[in-house]
Amino acid sequence: SSSRRERTRARILDAGNELLLEGGYHTVGLEMVARAAGVTRQTVYDQFGSKSGLLGAMIARSEELAGLPGHLQTVMGQVDGLTMLRAMLDAIAAVEPLVYPYSRLVYAARLDDPVAAEMWNARMTSRRAGMGIVFGRLASDGRLRPGIGAEEAAEVAWALTSPPQYEFLVIERGWSIDRYRAHLEATIVARLLTVVEPQREP
């Protein structure tokens, strides 16, 4: 039945979470995940196709649990580029801490797993497209610094908000997520936008 299939799928994802996040992508095989989930290796293959397929499903679940779809709707619902940018940075601050452990696995696996490489590239392309929309709006609002086009601005902001930056500052240097979020806005505004009033606390 479909409910039993869903329960099996959830059990495999839970086992994948526990083993892959602790042991790393290259150390953990599908047979270990299958054993921990109480299913056969074939069942894991039938559900996810490969280890990278399992990892992709783990990431998708983590994004859903982090509320990513709702955050993106909020971004797209803003009336101007500056509020879109701030909503996008809010989304990154809310979602990155929950999704980063999975991003790190994909980033490590991408060098010798073509499916993981494809997954990483698709994720980065999607993030770059999101920044393109935000900076397209900022450009049409006349908010970009003279001499900076929407494409260049989007690429700079995309690089500044990428998972490695989060890793350096939050994971390695121990910054709070609020400090990280404030740093992103201050840096993007100073580098890319015309003078903007600081956001006032309500």
N, C-alpha and C. Protein backbone atom coordinates (compact mmCIF):
# COMPACT_ATOMS: atom_id res chain seq x y z
N SER A 1 0.85 -1.20 0.00
CA SER A 1 0.00 0.00 0.00
C SER A 1 0.89 1.24 0.00
N SER A 2 0.29 2.38 -0.40
CA SER A 2 1.10 3.60 -0.51
C SER A 2 1.53 4.10 0.87
N SER A 3 0.69 3.88 1.90
CA SER A 3 1.07 4.35 3.24
C SER A 3 2.24 3.51 3.78
N ARG A 4 2.23 2.22 3.50
CA ARG A 4 3.35 1.38 3.94
C ARG A 4 4.62 1.81 3.19
N ARG A 5 4.47 2.08 1.90
CA ARG A 5 5.63 2.53 1.09
C ARG A 5 6.20 3.84 1.66
N GLU A 6 5.29 4.76 2.04
CA GLU A 6 5.73 6.03 2.62
C GLU A 6 6.45 5.82 3.95
N ARG A 7 5.93 4.90 4.76
CA ARG A 7 6.57 4.61 6.05
C ARG A 7 7.97 4.01 5.84
N THR A 8 8.06 3.10 4.85
CA THR A 8 9.36 2.50 4.52
C THR A 8 10.32 3.58 4.05
N ARG A 9 9.84 4.45 3.18
CA ARG A 9 10.67 5.55 2.65
C ARG A 9 11.18 6.43 3.80
N ALA A 10 10.28 6.76 4.73
CA ALA A 10 10.66 7.61 5.87
C ALA A 10 11.71 6.91 6.73
N ARG A 11 11.55 5.60 6.92
CA ARG A 11 12.50 4.84 7.73
C ARG A 11 13.89 4.84 7.08
N ILE A 12 13.92 4.68 5.75
CA ILE A 12 15.20 4.70 5.02
C ILE A 12 15.84 6.09 5.12
N LEU A 13 15.03 7.14 4.97
CA LEU A 13 15.55 8.50 5.08
C LEU A 13 16.11 8.76 6.48
N ASP A 14 15.41 8.29 7.50
CA ASP A 14 15.90 8.46 8.88
C ASP A 14 17.23 7.74 9.07
N ALA A 15 17.31 6.52 8.55
CA ALA A 15 18.57 5.75 8.66
C ALA A 15 19.69 6.46 7.89
N GLY A 16 19.36 6.96 6.69
CA GLY A 16 20.33 7.71 5.90
C GLY A 16 20.84 8.93 6.64
N ASN A 17 19.90 9.66 7.26
CA ASN A 17 20.28 10.83 8.06
C ASN A 17 21.31 10.47 9.12
N GLU A 18 20.96 9.46 9.89
CA GLU A 18 21.81 9.08 11.02
C GLU A 18 23.19 8.63 10.55
N LEU A 19 23.22 7.77 9.54
CA LEU A 19 24.50 7.17 9.12
C LEU A 19 25.35 8.11 8.28
N LEU A 20 24.72 8.75 7.28
CA LEU A 20 25.50 9.59 6.36
C LEU A 20 26.01 10.85 7.04
N LEU A 21 25.17 11.47 7.88
CA LEU A 21 25.61 12.70 8.54
C LEU A 21 26.74 12.41 9.53
N GLU A 22 26.71 11.23 10.13
CA GLU A 22 27.75 10.89 11.10
C GLU A 22 28.98 10.29 10.42
N GLY A 23 28.76 9.39 9.46
CA GLY A 23 29.88 8.65 8.89
C GLY A 23 30.48 9.26 7.63
N GLY A 24 29.71 10.12 6.95
CA GLY A 24 30.21 10.70 5.71
C GLY A 24 29.77 9.90 4.49
N TYR A 25 29.76 10.56 3.36
CA TYR A 25 29.21 10.00 2.12
C TYR A 25 29.99 8.76 1.66
N HIS A 26 31.31 8.84 1.72
CA HIS A 26 32.14 7.77 1.15
C HIS A 26 32.26 6.55 2.06
N THR A 27 31.99 6.74 3.34
CA THR A 27 32.15 5.65 4.31
C THR A 27 30.94 4.73 4.37
N VAL A 28 29.77 5.31 4.13
CA VAL A 28 28.51 4.58 4.35
C VAL A 28 27.98 4.03 3.03
N GLY A 29 27.72 2.73 2.99
CA GLY A 29 27.15 2.11 1.79
C GLY A 29 25.65 1.91 1.96
N LEU A 30 24.97 1.66 0.85
CA LEU A 30 23.51 1.47 0.89
C LEU A 30 23.12 0.25 1.72
N GLU A 31 23.98 -0.78 1.73
CA GLU A 31 23.63 -1.97 2.53
C GLU A 31 23.59 -1.62 4.02
N MET A 32 24.44 -0.67 4.47
CA MET A 32 24.42 -0.22 5.87
C MET A 32 23.12 0.52 6.16
N VAL A 33 22.71 1.37 5.22
CA VAL A 33 21.46 2.12 5.38
C VAL A 33 20.29 1.13 5.42
N ALA A 34 20.31 0.16 4.51
CA ALA A 34 19.23 -0.83 4.44
C ALA A 34 19.12 -1.59 5.76
N ARG A 35 20.28 -2.01 6.28
CA ARG A 35 20.29 -2.78 7.53
C ARG A 35 19.70 -1.94 8.67
N ALA A 36 20.12 -0.68 8.77
CA ALA A 36 19.63 0.20 9.84
C ALA A 36 18.13 0.46 9.71
N ALA A 37 17.64 0.48 8.46
CA ALA A 37 16.21 0.73 8.23
C ALA A 37 15.37 -0.54 8.32
N GLY A 38 16.05 -1.69 8.40
CA GLY A 38 15.32 -2.96 8.49
C GLY A 38 14.70 -3.38 7.17
N VAL A 39 15.38 -3.02 6.05
CA VAL A 39 14.88 -3.40 4.72
C VAL A 39 16.04 -4.01 3.93
N THR A 40 15.73 -4.50 2.74
CA THR A 40 16.80 -5.03 1.88
C THR A 40 17.45 -3.88 1.09
N ARG A 41 18.66 -4.16 0.63
CA ARG A 41 19.35 -3.17 -0.21
C ARG A 41 18.52 -2.88 -1.47
N GLN A 42 17.88 -3.90 -2.00
CA GLN A 42 17.06 -3.73 -3.21
C GLN A 42 15.93 -2.73 -2.97
N THR A 43 15.35 -2.77 -1.76
CA THR A 43 14.27 -1.83 -1.41
C THR A 43 14.78 -0.40 -1.45
N VAL A 44 15.99 -0.20 -0.93
CA VAL A 44 16.58 1.15 -0.96
C VAL A 44 16.78 1.59 -2.42
N TYR A 45 17.29 0.68 -3.25
CA TYR A 45 17.47 0.98 -4.68
C TYR A 45 16.14 1.30 -5.35
N ASP A 46 15.12 0.49 -5.05
CA ASP A 46 13.80 0.70 -5.66
C ASP A 46 13.24 2.09 -5.32
N GLN A 47 13.51 2.52 -4.08
CA GLN A 47 12.96 3.80 -3.62
C GLN A 47 13.77 5.00 -4.14
N PHE A 48 15.11 4.86 -4.16
CA PHE A 48 15.96 6.04 -4.39
C PHE A 48 16.93 5.92 -5.56
N GLY A 49 17.14 4.71 -6.07
CA GLY A 49 17.98 4.54 -7.25
C GLY A 49 19.47 4.45 -7.00
N SER A 50 19.97 5.21 -6.04
CA SER A 50 21.42 5.24 -5.78
C SER A 50 21.64 5.96 -4.46
N LYS A 51 22.89 5.96 -4.01
CA LYS A 51 23.21 6.68 -2.77
C LYS A 51 23.02 8.18 -2.96
N SER A 52 23.41 8.69 -4.13
CA SER A 52 23.20 10.13 -4.37
C SER A 52 21.71 10.45 -4.48
N GLY A 53 20.91 9.50 -5.00
CA GLY A 53 19.46 9.69 -5.03
C GLY A 53 18.87 9.78 -3.63
N LEU A 54 19.38 8.93 -2.73
CA LEU A 54 18.97 8.98 -1.32
C LEU A 54 19.35 10.32 -0.71
N LEU A 55 20.56 10.76 -0.98
CA LEU A 55 21.02 12.05 -0.44
C LEU A 55 20.16 13.20 -0.96
N GLY A 56 19.81 13.15 -2.25
CA GLY A 56 18.94 14.18 -2.82
C GLY A 56 17.60 14.23 -2.10
N ALA A 57 17.04 13.06 -1.79
CA ALA A 57 15.76 13.00 -1.08
C ALA A 57 15.90 13.50 0.35
N MET A 58 17.06 13.24 0.98
CA MET A 58 17.32 13.75 2.33
C MET A 58 17.36 15.29 2.32
N ILE A 59 18.01 15.85 1.30
CA ILE A 59 18.08 17.32 1.19
C ILE A 59 16.69 17.90 0.97
N ALA A 60 15.94 17.29 0.05
CA ALA A 60 14.58 17.80 -0.24
C ALA A 60 13.73 17.79 1.02
N ARG A 61 13.85 16.73 1.82
CA ARG A 61 13.06 16.66 3.06
C ARG A 61 13.52 17.73 4.05
N SER A 62 14.83 17.94 4.14
CA SER A 62 15.34 18.95 5.09
C SER A 62 14.87 20.35 4.68
N GLU A 63 14.82 20.63 3.36
CA GLU A 63 14.36 21.94 2.89
C GLU A 63 12.88 22.14 3.19
N GLU A 64 12.13 21.07 3.03
CA GLU A 64 10.70 21.15 3.33
C GLU A 64 10.47 21.40 4.82
N LEU A 65 11.20 20.65 5.66
CA LEU A 65 11.08 20.82 7.12
C LEU A 65 11.53 22.21 7.55
N ALA A 66 12.51 22.78 6.82
CA ALA A 66 12.99 24.13 7.14
C ALA A 66 12.05 25.22 6.62
N GLY A 67 11.00 24.81 5.89
CA GLY A 67 10.02 25.78 5.40
C GLY A 67 10.46 26.55 4.17
N LEU A 68 11.39 25.98 3.38
CA LEU A 68 11.92 26.71 2.22
C LEU A 68 10.83 27.16 1.24
N PRO A 69 9.87 26.29 0.87
CA PRO A 69 8.86 26.74 -0.10
C PRO A 69 8.11 28.00 0.37
N GLY A 70 7.76 28.04 1.65
CA GLY A 70 7.05 29.22 2.20
C GLY A 70 7.92 30.45 2.19
N HIS A 71 9.21 30.28 2.52
CA HIS A 71 10.14 31.42 2.50
C HIS A 71 10.27 31.99 1.09
N LEU A 72 10.35 31.11 0.10
CA LEU A 72 10.49 31.58 -1.29
C LEU A 72 9.23 32.30 -1.76
N GLN A 73 8.07 31.81 -1.32
CA GLN A 73 6.81 32.51 -1.64
C GLN A 73 6.83 33.92 -1.06
N THR A 74 7.34 34.03 0.17
CA THR A 74 7.43 35.34 0.83
C THR A 74 8.33 36.28 0.03
N VAL A 75 9.47 35.75 -0.43
CA VAL A 75 10.40 36.57 -1.24
C VAL A 75 9.69 37.09 -2.48
N MET A 76 9.01 36.18 -3.19
CA MET A 76 8.38 36.56 -4.45
C MET A 76 7.19 37.49 -4.25
N GLY A 77 6.64 37.51 -3.05
CA GLY A 77 5.47 38.35 -2.78
C GLY A 77 5.79 39.78 -2.38
N GLN A 78 7.08 40.13 -2.30
CA GLN A 78 7.44 41.48 -1.85
C GLN A 78 7.22 42.51 -2.96
N VAL A 79 7.02 43.75 -2.53
CA VAL A 79 6.62 44.79 -3.49
C VAL A 79 7.81 45.49 -4.15
N ASP A 80 9.00 45.39 -3.57
CA ASP A 80 10.16 46.04 -4.20
C ASP A 80 11.42 45.22 -3.97
N GLY A 81 12.48 45.60 -4.66
CA GLY A 81 13.71 44.82 -4.64
C GLY A 81 14.38 44.75 -3.28
N LEU A 82 14.34 45.85 -2.54
CA LEU A 82 15.02 45.86 -1.24
C LEU A 82 14.33 44.93 -0.25
N THR A 83 13.01 44.94 -0.22
CA THR A 83 12.31 44.01 0.69
C THR A 83 12.45 42.56 0.20
N MET A 84 12.55 42.38 -1.12
CA MET A 84 12.84 41.03 -1.65
C MET A 84 14.20 40.54 -1.17
N LEU A 85 15.21 41.42 -1.25
CA LEU A 85 16.55 41.05 -0.81
C LEU A 85 16.54 40.68 0.67
N ARG A 86 15.88 41.50 1.48
CA ARG A 86 15.85 41.23 2.93
C ARG A 86 15.10 39.93 3.22
N ALA A 87 14.03 39.68 2.48
CA ALA A 87 13.29 38.41 2.66
C ALA A 87 14.15 37.22 2.22
N MET A 88 14.94 37.40 1.15
CA MET A 88 15.83 36.33 0.70
C MET A 88 16.89 36.03 1.76
N LEU A 89 17.44 37.07 2.37
CA LEU A 89 18.45 36.87 3.42
C LEU A 89 17.82 36.23 4.67
N ASP A 90 16.58 36.59 4.96
CA ASP A 90 15.84 35.93 6.06
C ASP A 90 15.70 34.44 5.76
N ALA A 91 15.37 34.13 4.51
CA ALA A 91 15.19 32.73 4.10
C ALA A 91 16.50 31.96 4.26
N ILE A 92 17.60 32.55 3.81
CA ILE A 92 18.91 31.89 3.93
C ILE A 92 19.25 31.65 5.40
N ALA A 93 19.00 32.65 6.24
CA ALA A 93 19.31 32.52 7.67
C ALA A 93 18.45 31.44 8.33
N ALA A 94 17.23 31.29 7.87
CA ALA A 94 16.32 30.29 8.46
C ALA A 94 16.64 28.88 7.96
N VAL A 95 16.99 28.76 6.69
CA VAL A 95 17.09 27.44 6.06
C VAL A 95 18.50 26.85 6.12
N GLU A 96 19.53 27.69 5.95
CA GLU A 96 20.90 27.19 5.84
C GLU A 96 21.33 26.32 7.03
N PRO A 97 21.03 26.71 8.28
CA PRO A 97 21.49 25.86 9.39
C PRO A 97 20.92 24.45 9.34
N LEU A 98 19.72 24.28 8.79
CA LEU A 98 19.09 22.96 8.74
C LEU A 98 19.53 22.15 7.52
N VAL A 99 19.85 22.84 6.44
CA VAL A 99 20.18 22.16 5.18
C VAL A 99 21.70 21.97 5.02
N TYR A 100 22.48 22.82 5.68
CA TYR A 100 23.94 22.78 5.51
C TYR A 100 24.57 21.40 5.70
N PRO A 101 24.19 20.62 6.73
CA PRO A 101 24.84 19.31 6.89
C PRO A 101 24.72 18.43 5.64
N TYR A 102 23.62 18.57 4.91
CA TYR A 102 23.40 17.79 3.68
C TYR A 102 24.19 18.41 2.52
N SER A 103 24.17 19.74 2.44
CA SER A 103 24.94 20.43 1.39
C SER A 103 26.41 20.04 1.47
N ARG A 104 26.91 19.93 2.70
CA ARG A 104 28.32 19.58 2.91
C ARG A 104 28.62 18.20 2.33
N LEU A 105 27.68 17.26 2.51
CA LEU A 105 27.87 15.91 1.97
C LEU A 105 27.90 15.93 0.44
N VAL A 106 26.98 16.70 -0.16
CA VAL A 106 26.94 16.78 -1.64
C VAL A 106 28.22 17.44 -2.15
N TYR A 107 28.64 18.50 -1.47
CA TYR A 107 29.85 19.22 -1.88
C TYR A 107 31.06 18.30 -1.87
N ALA A 108 31.16 17.46 -0.83
CA ALA A 108 32.28 16.53 -0.73
C ALA A 108 32.19 15.42 -1.78
N ALA A 109 30.96 14.96 -2.05
CA ALA A 109 30.77 13.82 -2.96
C ALA A 109 30.89 14.22 -4.43
N ARG A 110 30.73 15.52 -4.72
CA ARG A 110 30.61 15.95 -6.12
C ARG A 110 31.87 15.68 -6.94
N LEU A 111 33.03 15.57 -6.28
CA LEU A 111 34.29 15.43 -7.01
C LEU A 111 34.42 14.08 -7.71
N ASP A 112 33.80 13.03 -7.14
CA ASP A 112 33.93 11.73 -7.81
C ASP A 112 32.60 11.01 -7.99
N ASP A 113 31.50 11.73 -7.81
CA ASP A 113 30.17 11.14 -8.07
C ASP A 113 29.44 12.08 -9.02
N PRO A 114 29.28 11.67 -10.29
CA PRO A 114 28.67 12.57 -11.28
C PRO A 114 27.25 13.00 -10.90
N VAL A 115 26.50 12.12 -10.25
CA VAL A 115 25.12 12.49 -9.86
C VAL A 115 25.16 13.55 -8.77
N ALA A 116 26.07 13.40 -7.81
CA ALA A 116 26.22 14.41 -6.75
C ALA A 116 26.69 15.74 -7.36
N ALA A 117 27.58 15.67 -8.34
CA ALA A 117 28.05 16.89 -9.01
C ALA A 117 26.89 17.60 -9.70
N GLU A 118 26.05 16.81 -10.35
CA GLU A 118 24.87 17.36 -11.03
C GLU A 118 23.92 18.01 -10.02
N MET A 119 23.75 17.33 -8.89
CA MET A 119 22.87 17.83 -7.83
C MET A 119 23.39 19.16 -7.28
N TRP A 120 24.71 19.22 -7.00
CA TRP A 120 25.32 20.45 -6.49
C TRP A 120 25.16 21.58 -7.51
N ASN A 121 25.46 21.28 -8.78
CA ASN A 121 25.37 22.32 -9.81
C ASN A 121 23.93 22.82 -9.97
N ALA A 122 22.97 21.90 -9.88
CA ALA A 122 21.56 22.30 -10.00
C ALA A 122 21.16 23.20 -8.84
N ARG A 123 21.62 22.87 -7.64
CA ARG A 123 21.29 23.67 -6.46
C ARG A 123 21.91 25.06 -6.58
N MET A 124 23.15 25.13 -7.01
CA MET A 124 23.82 26.43 -7.15
C MET A 124 23.18 27.26 -8.27
N THR A 125 22.79 26.59 -9.36
CA THR A 125 22.12 27.29 -10.46
C THR A 125 20.79 27.87 -10.00
N SER A 126 20.08 27.09 -9.19
CA SER A 126 18.78 27.54 -8.68
C SER A 126 18.96 28.75 -7.75
N ARG A 127 19.98 28.69 -6.88
CA ARG A 127 20.24 29.83 -5.98
C ARG A 127 20.65 31.06 -6.79
N ARG A 128 21.46 30.83 -7.82
CA ARG A 128 21.88 31.96 -8.67
C ARG A 128 20.67 32.58 -9.38
N ALA A 129 19.74 31.74 -9.83
CA ALA A 129 18.53 32.25 -10.51
C ALA A 129 17.69 33.08 -9.54
N GLY A 130 17.59 32.61 -8.28
CA GLY A 130 16.84 33.38 -7.27
C GLY A 130 17.44 34.75 -7.05
N MET A 131 18.77 34.81 -6.96
CA MET A 131 19.44 36.11 -6.82
C MET A 131 19.23 36.97 -8.06
N GLY A 132 19.19 36.32 -9.23
CA GLY A 132 18.94 37.06 -10.47
C GLY A 132 17.60 37.78 -10.45
N ILE A 133 16.58 37.12 -9.92
CA ILE A 133 15.26 37.74 -9.83
C ILE A 133 15.30 38.94 -8.89
N VAL A 134 15.93 38.75 -7.72
CA VAL A 134 16.01 39.83 -6.73
C VAL A 134 16.76 41.03 -7.29
N PHE A 135 17.89 40.78 -7.92
CA PHE A 135 18.70 41.90 -8.41
C PHE A 135 18.16 42.50 -9.70
N GLY A 136 17.39 41.71 -10.45
CA GLY A 136 16.65 42.29 -11.58
C GLY A 136 15.66 43.34 -11.08
N ARG A 137 14.98 43.00 -9.98
CA ARG A 137 14.03 43.95 -9.39
C ARG A 137 14.75 45.18 -8.82
N LEU A 138 15.87 44.94 -8.13
CA LEU A 138 16.64 46.08 -7.58
C LEU A 138 17.13 46.99 -8.71
N ALA A 139 17.53 46.39 -9.84
CA ALA A 139 17.98 47.20 -10.98
C ALA A 139 16.83 48.05 -11.51
N SER A 140 15.65 47.41 -11.64
CA SER A 140 14.51 48.18 -12.19
C SER A 140 14.02 49.23 -11.19
N ASP A 141 14.31 49.03 -9.91
CA ASP A 141 13.99 50.05 -8.88
C ASP A 141 15.03 51.16 -8.84
N GLY A 142 16.11 51.02 -9.63
CA GLY A 142 17.18 52.03 -9.60
C GLY A 142 18.02 51.98 -8.35
N ARG A 143 18.12 50.82 -7.73
CA ARG A 143 18.82 50.67 -6.45
C ARG A 143 20.28 50.25 -6.59
N LEU A 144 20.70 49.81 -7.79
CA LEU A 144 22.07 49.33 -7.93
C LEU A 144 23.05 50.49 -8.06
N ARG A 145 24.25 50.28 -7.52
CA ARG A 145 25.30 51.29 -7.65
C ARG A 145 25.60 51.55 -9.13
N PRO A 146 25.92 52.78 -9.48
CA PRO A 146 26.29 53.08 -10.86
C PRO A 146 27.47 52.21 -11.29
N GLY A 147 27.38 51.67 -12.51
CA GLY A 147 28.47 50.86 -13.03
C GLY A 147 28.34 49.37 -12.73
N ILE A 148 27.34 48.98 -11.91
CA ILE A 148 27.12 47.57 -11.60
C ILE A 148 25.80 47.13 -12.22
N GLY A 149 25.87 46.10 -13.07
CA GLY A 149 24.66 45.58 -13.70
C GLY A 149 23.99 44.52 -12.82
N ALA A 150 22.77 44.18 -13.18
CA ALA A 150 22.00 43.20 -12.39
C ALA A 150 22.71 41.84 -12.36
N GLU A 151 23.29 41.44 -13.49
CA GLU A 151 23.93 40.12 -13.55
C GLU A 151 25.16 40.04 -12.63
N GLU A 152 26.00 41.06 -12.71
CA GLU A 152 27.20 41.08 -11.86
C GLU A 152 26.80 41.13 -10.37
N ALA A 153 25.81 41.96 -10.06
CA ALA A 153 25.35 42.09 -8.66
C ALA A 153 24.82 40.76 -8.15
N ALA A 154 24.04 40.08 -8.99
CA ALA A 154 23.47 38.78 -8.59
C ALA A 154 24.58 37.76 -8.35
N GLU A 155 25.61 37.78 -9.19
CA GLU A 155 26.71 36.82 -9.03
C GLU A 155 27.50 37.09 -7.75
N VAL A 156 27.75 38.36 -7.45
CA VAL A 156 28.47 38.71 -6.22
C VAL A 156 27.65 38.27 -4.99
N ALA A 157 26.35 38.58 -4.99
CA ALA A 157 25.49 38.22 -3.86
C ALA A 157 25.37 36.70 -3.73
N TRP A 158 25.29 36.02 -4.86
CA TRP A 158 25.21 34.55 -4.88
C TRP A 158 26.46 33.94 -4.23
N ALA A 159 27.63 34.48 -4.59
CA ALA A 159 28.89 33.97 -4.00
C ALA A 159 28.95 34.27 -2.50
N LEU A 160 28.53 35.48 -2.12
CA LEU A 160 28.58 35.87 -0.70
C LEU A 160 27.67 35.01 0.17
N THR A 161 26.56 34.54 -0.41
CA THR A 161 25.57 33.79 0.38
C THR A 161 25.69 32.27 0.16
N SER A 162 26.80 31.83 -0.45
CA SER A 162 26.93 30.40 -0.77
C SER A 162 27.24 29.58 0.49
N PRO A 163 26.96 28.27 0.48
CA PRO A 163 27.21 27.43 1.66
C PRO A 163 28.64 27.49 2.20
N PRO A 164 29.69 27.57 1.35
CA PRO A 164 31.04 27.68 1.93
C PRO A 164 31.22 28.91 2.84
N GLN A 165 30.57 30.03 2.49
CA GLN A 165 30.67 31.23 3.35
C GLN A 165 30.04 30.96 4.71
N TYR A 166 28.89 30.28 4.70
CA TYR A 166 28.22 29.90 5.94
C TYR A 166 29.15 29.00 6.77
N GLU A 167 29.78 28.05 6.09
CA GLU A 167 30.69 27.14 6.79
C GLU A 167 31.85 27.88 7.44
N PHE A 168 32.48 28.80 6.70
CA PHE A 168 33.63 29.53 7.23
C PHE A 168 33.25 30.33 8.48
N LEU A 169 32.14 31.07 8.40
CA LEU A 169 31.84 32.03 9.46
C LEU A 169 31.03 31.43 10.61
N VAL A 170 30.02 30.63 10.28
CA VAL A 170 29.14 30.11 11.34
C VAL A 170 29.71 28.82 11.94
N ILE A 171 30.07 27.87 11.09
CA ILE A 171 30.54 26.57 11.59
C ILE A 171 31.97 26.69 12.14
N GLU A 172 32.87 27.27 11.34
CA GLU A 172 34.28 27.30 11.77
C GLU A 172 34.58 28.42 12.76
N ARG A 173 34.01 29.61 12.53
CA ARG A 173 34.34 30.74 13.40
C ARG A 173 33.32 30.96 14.51
N GLY A 174 32.21 30.23 14.47
CA GLY A 174 31.26 30.28 15.57
C GLY A 174 30.36 31.50 15.61
N TRP A 175 30.19 32.19 14.45
CA TRP A 175 29.27 33.32 14.42
C TRP A 175 27.85 32.84 14.68
N SER A 176 27.06 33.70 15.33
CA SER A 176 25.62 33.40 15.46
C SER A 176 24.97 33.61 14.10
N ILE A 177 23.82 32.99 13.91
CA ILE A 177 23.12 33.14 12.62
C ILE A 177 22.65 34.58 12.43
N ASP A 178 22.32 35.27 13.53
CA ASP A 178 21.90 36.68 13.42
C ASP A 178 23.06 37.57 12.97
N ARG A 179 24.23 37.29 13.51
CA ARG A 179 25.42 38.07 13.10
C ARG A 179 25.73 37.79 11.63
N TYR A 180 25.62 36.54 11.23
CA TYR A 180 25.87 36.16 9.83
C TYR A 180 24.88 36.86 8.90
N ARG A 181 23.61 36.85 9.26
CA ARG A 181 22.56 37.48 8.45
C ARG A 181 22.82 38.99 8.32
N ALA A 182 23.19 39.62 9.43
CA ALA A 182 23.47 41.07 9.41
C ALA A 182 24.70 41.37 8.55
N HIS A 183 25.71 40.51 8.63
CA HIS A 183 26.92 40.68 7.81
C HIS A 183 26.59 40.59 6.32
N LEU A 184 25.76 39.62 5.95
CA LEU A 184 25.38 39.48 4.54
C LEU A 184 24.70 40.75 4.04
N GLU A 185 23.74 41.25 4.79
CA GLU A 185 23.03 42.45 4.33
C GLU A 185 23.96 43.65 4.26
N ALA A 186 24.76 43.85 5.30
CA ALA A 186 25.66 45.02 5.32
C ALA A 186 26.65 44.97 4.16
N THR A 187 27.18 43.78 3.87
CA THR A 187 28.18 43.64 2.80
C THR A 187 27.55 43.84 1.43
N ILE A 188 26.39 43.22 1.22
CA ILE A 188 25.71 43.35 -0.08
C ILE A 188 25.28 44.79 -0.32
N VAL A 189 24.72 45.43 0.71
CA VAL A 189 24.28 46.83 0.56
C VAL A 189 25.47 47.73 0.27
N ALA A 190 26.55 47.58 1.04
CA ALA A 190 27.72 48.46 0.88
C ALA A 190 28.37 48.29 -0.49
N ARG A 191 28.41 47.06 -0.97
CA ARG A 191 29.13 46.76 -2.22
C ARG A 191 28.29 47.02 -3.46
N LEU A 192 26.97 46.78 -3.36
CA LEU A 192 26.17 46.70 -4.59
C LEU A 192 25.07 47.74 -4.73
N LEU A 193 24.60 48.31 -3.63
CA LEU A 193 23.40 49.16 -3.72
C LEU A 193 23.74 50.63 -3.49
N THR A 194 22.85 51.48 -3.97
CA THR A 194 22.94 52.90 -3.64
C THR A 194 22.57 53.02 -2.16
N VAL A 195 22.78 54.21 -1.59
CA VAL A 195 22.62 54.37 -0.14
C VAL A 195 21.23 53.89 0.31
N VAL A 196 21.25 53.05 1.33
CA VAL A 196 20.02 52.46 1.85
C VAL A 196 19.96 52.75 3.34
N GLU A 197 18.80 53.19 3.80
CA GLU A 197 18.62 53.39 5.25
C GLU A 197 18.71 52.04 5.95
N PRO A 198 19.40 51.98 7.11
CA PRO A 198 19.42 50.70 7.85
C PRO A 198 17.99 50.30 8.22
N GLN A 199 17.79 48.99 8.27
CA GLN A 199 16.45 48.49 8.62
C GLN A 199 16.19 48.79 10.09
N ARG A 200 15.05 49.44 10.36
CA ARG A 200 14.74 49.77 11.74
C ARG A 200 13.99 48.62 12.39
N GLU A 201 14.32 48.39 13.67
CA GLU A 201 13.55 47.38 14.40
C GLU A 201 12.16 47.93 14.66
N PRO A 202 11.11 47.10 14.48
CA PRO A 202 9.75 47.62 14.72
C PRO A 202 9.55 47.95 16.19
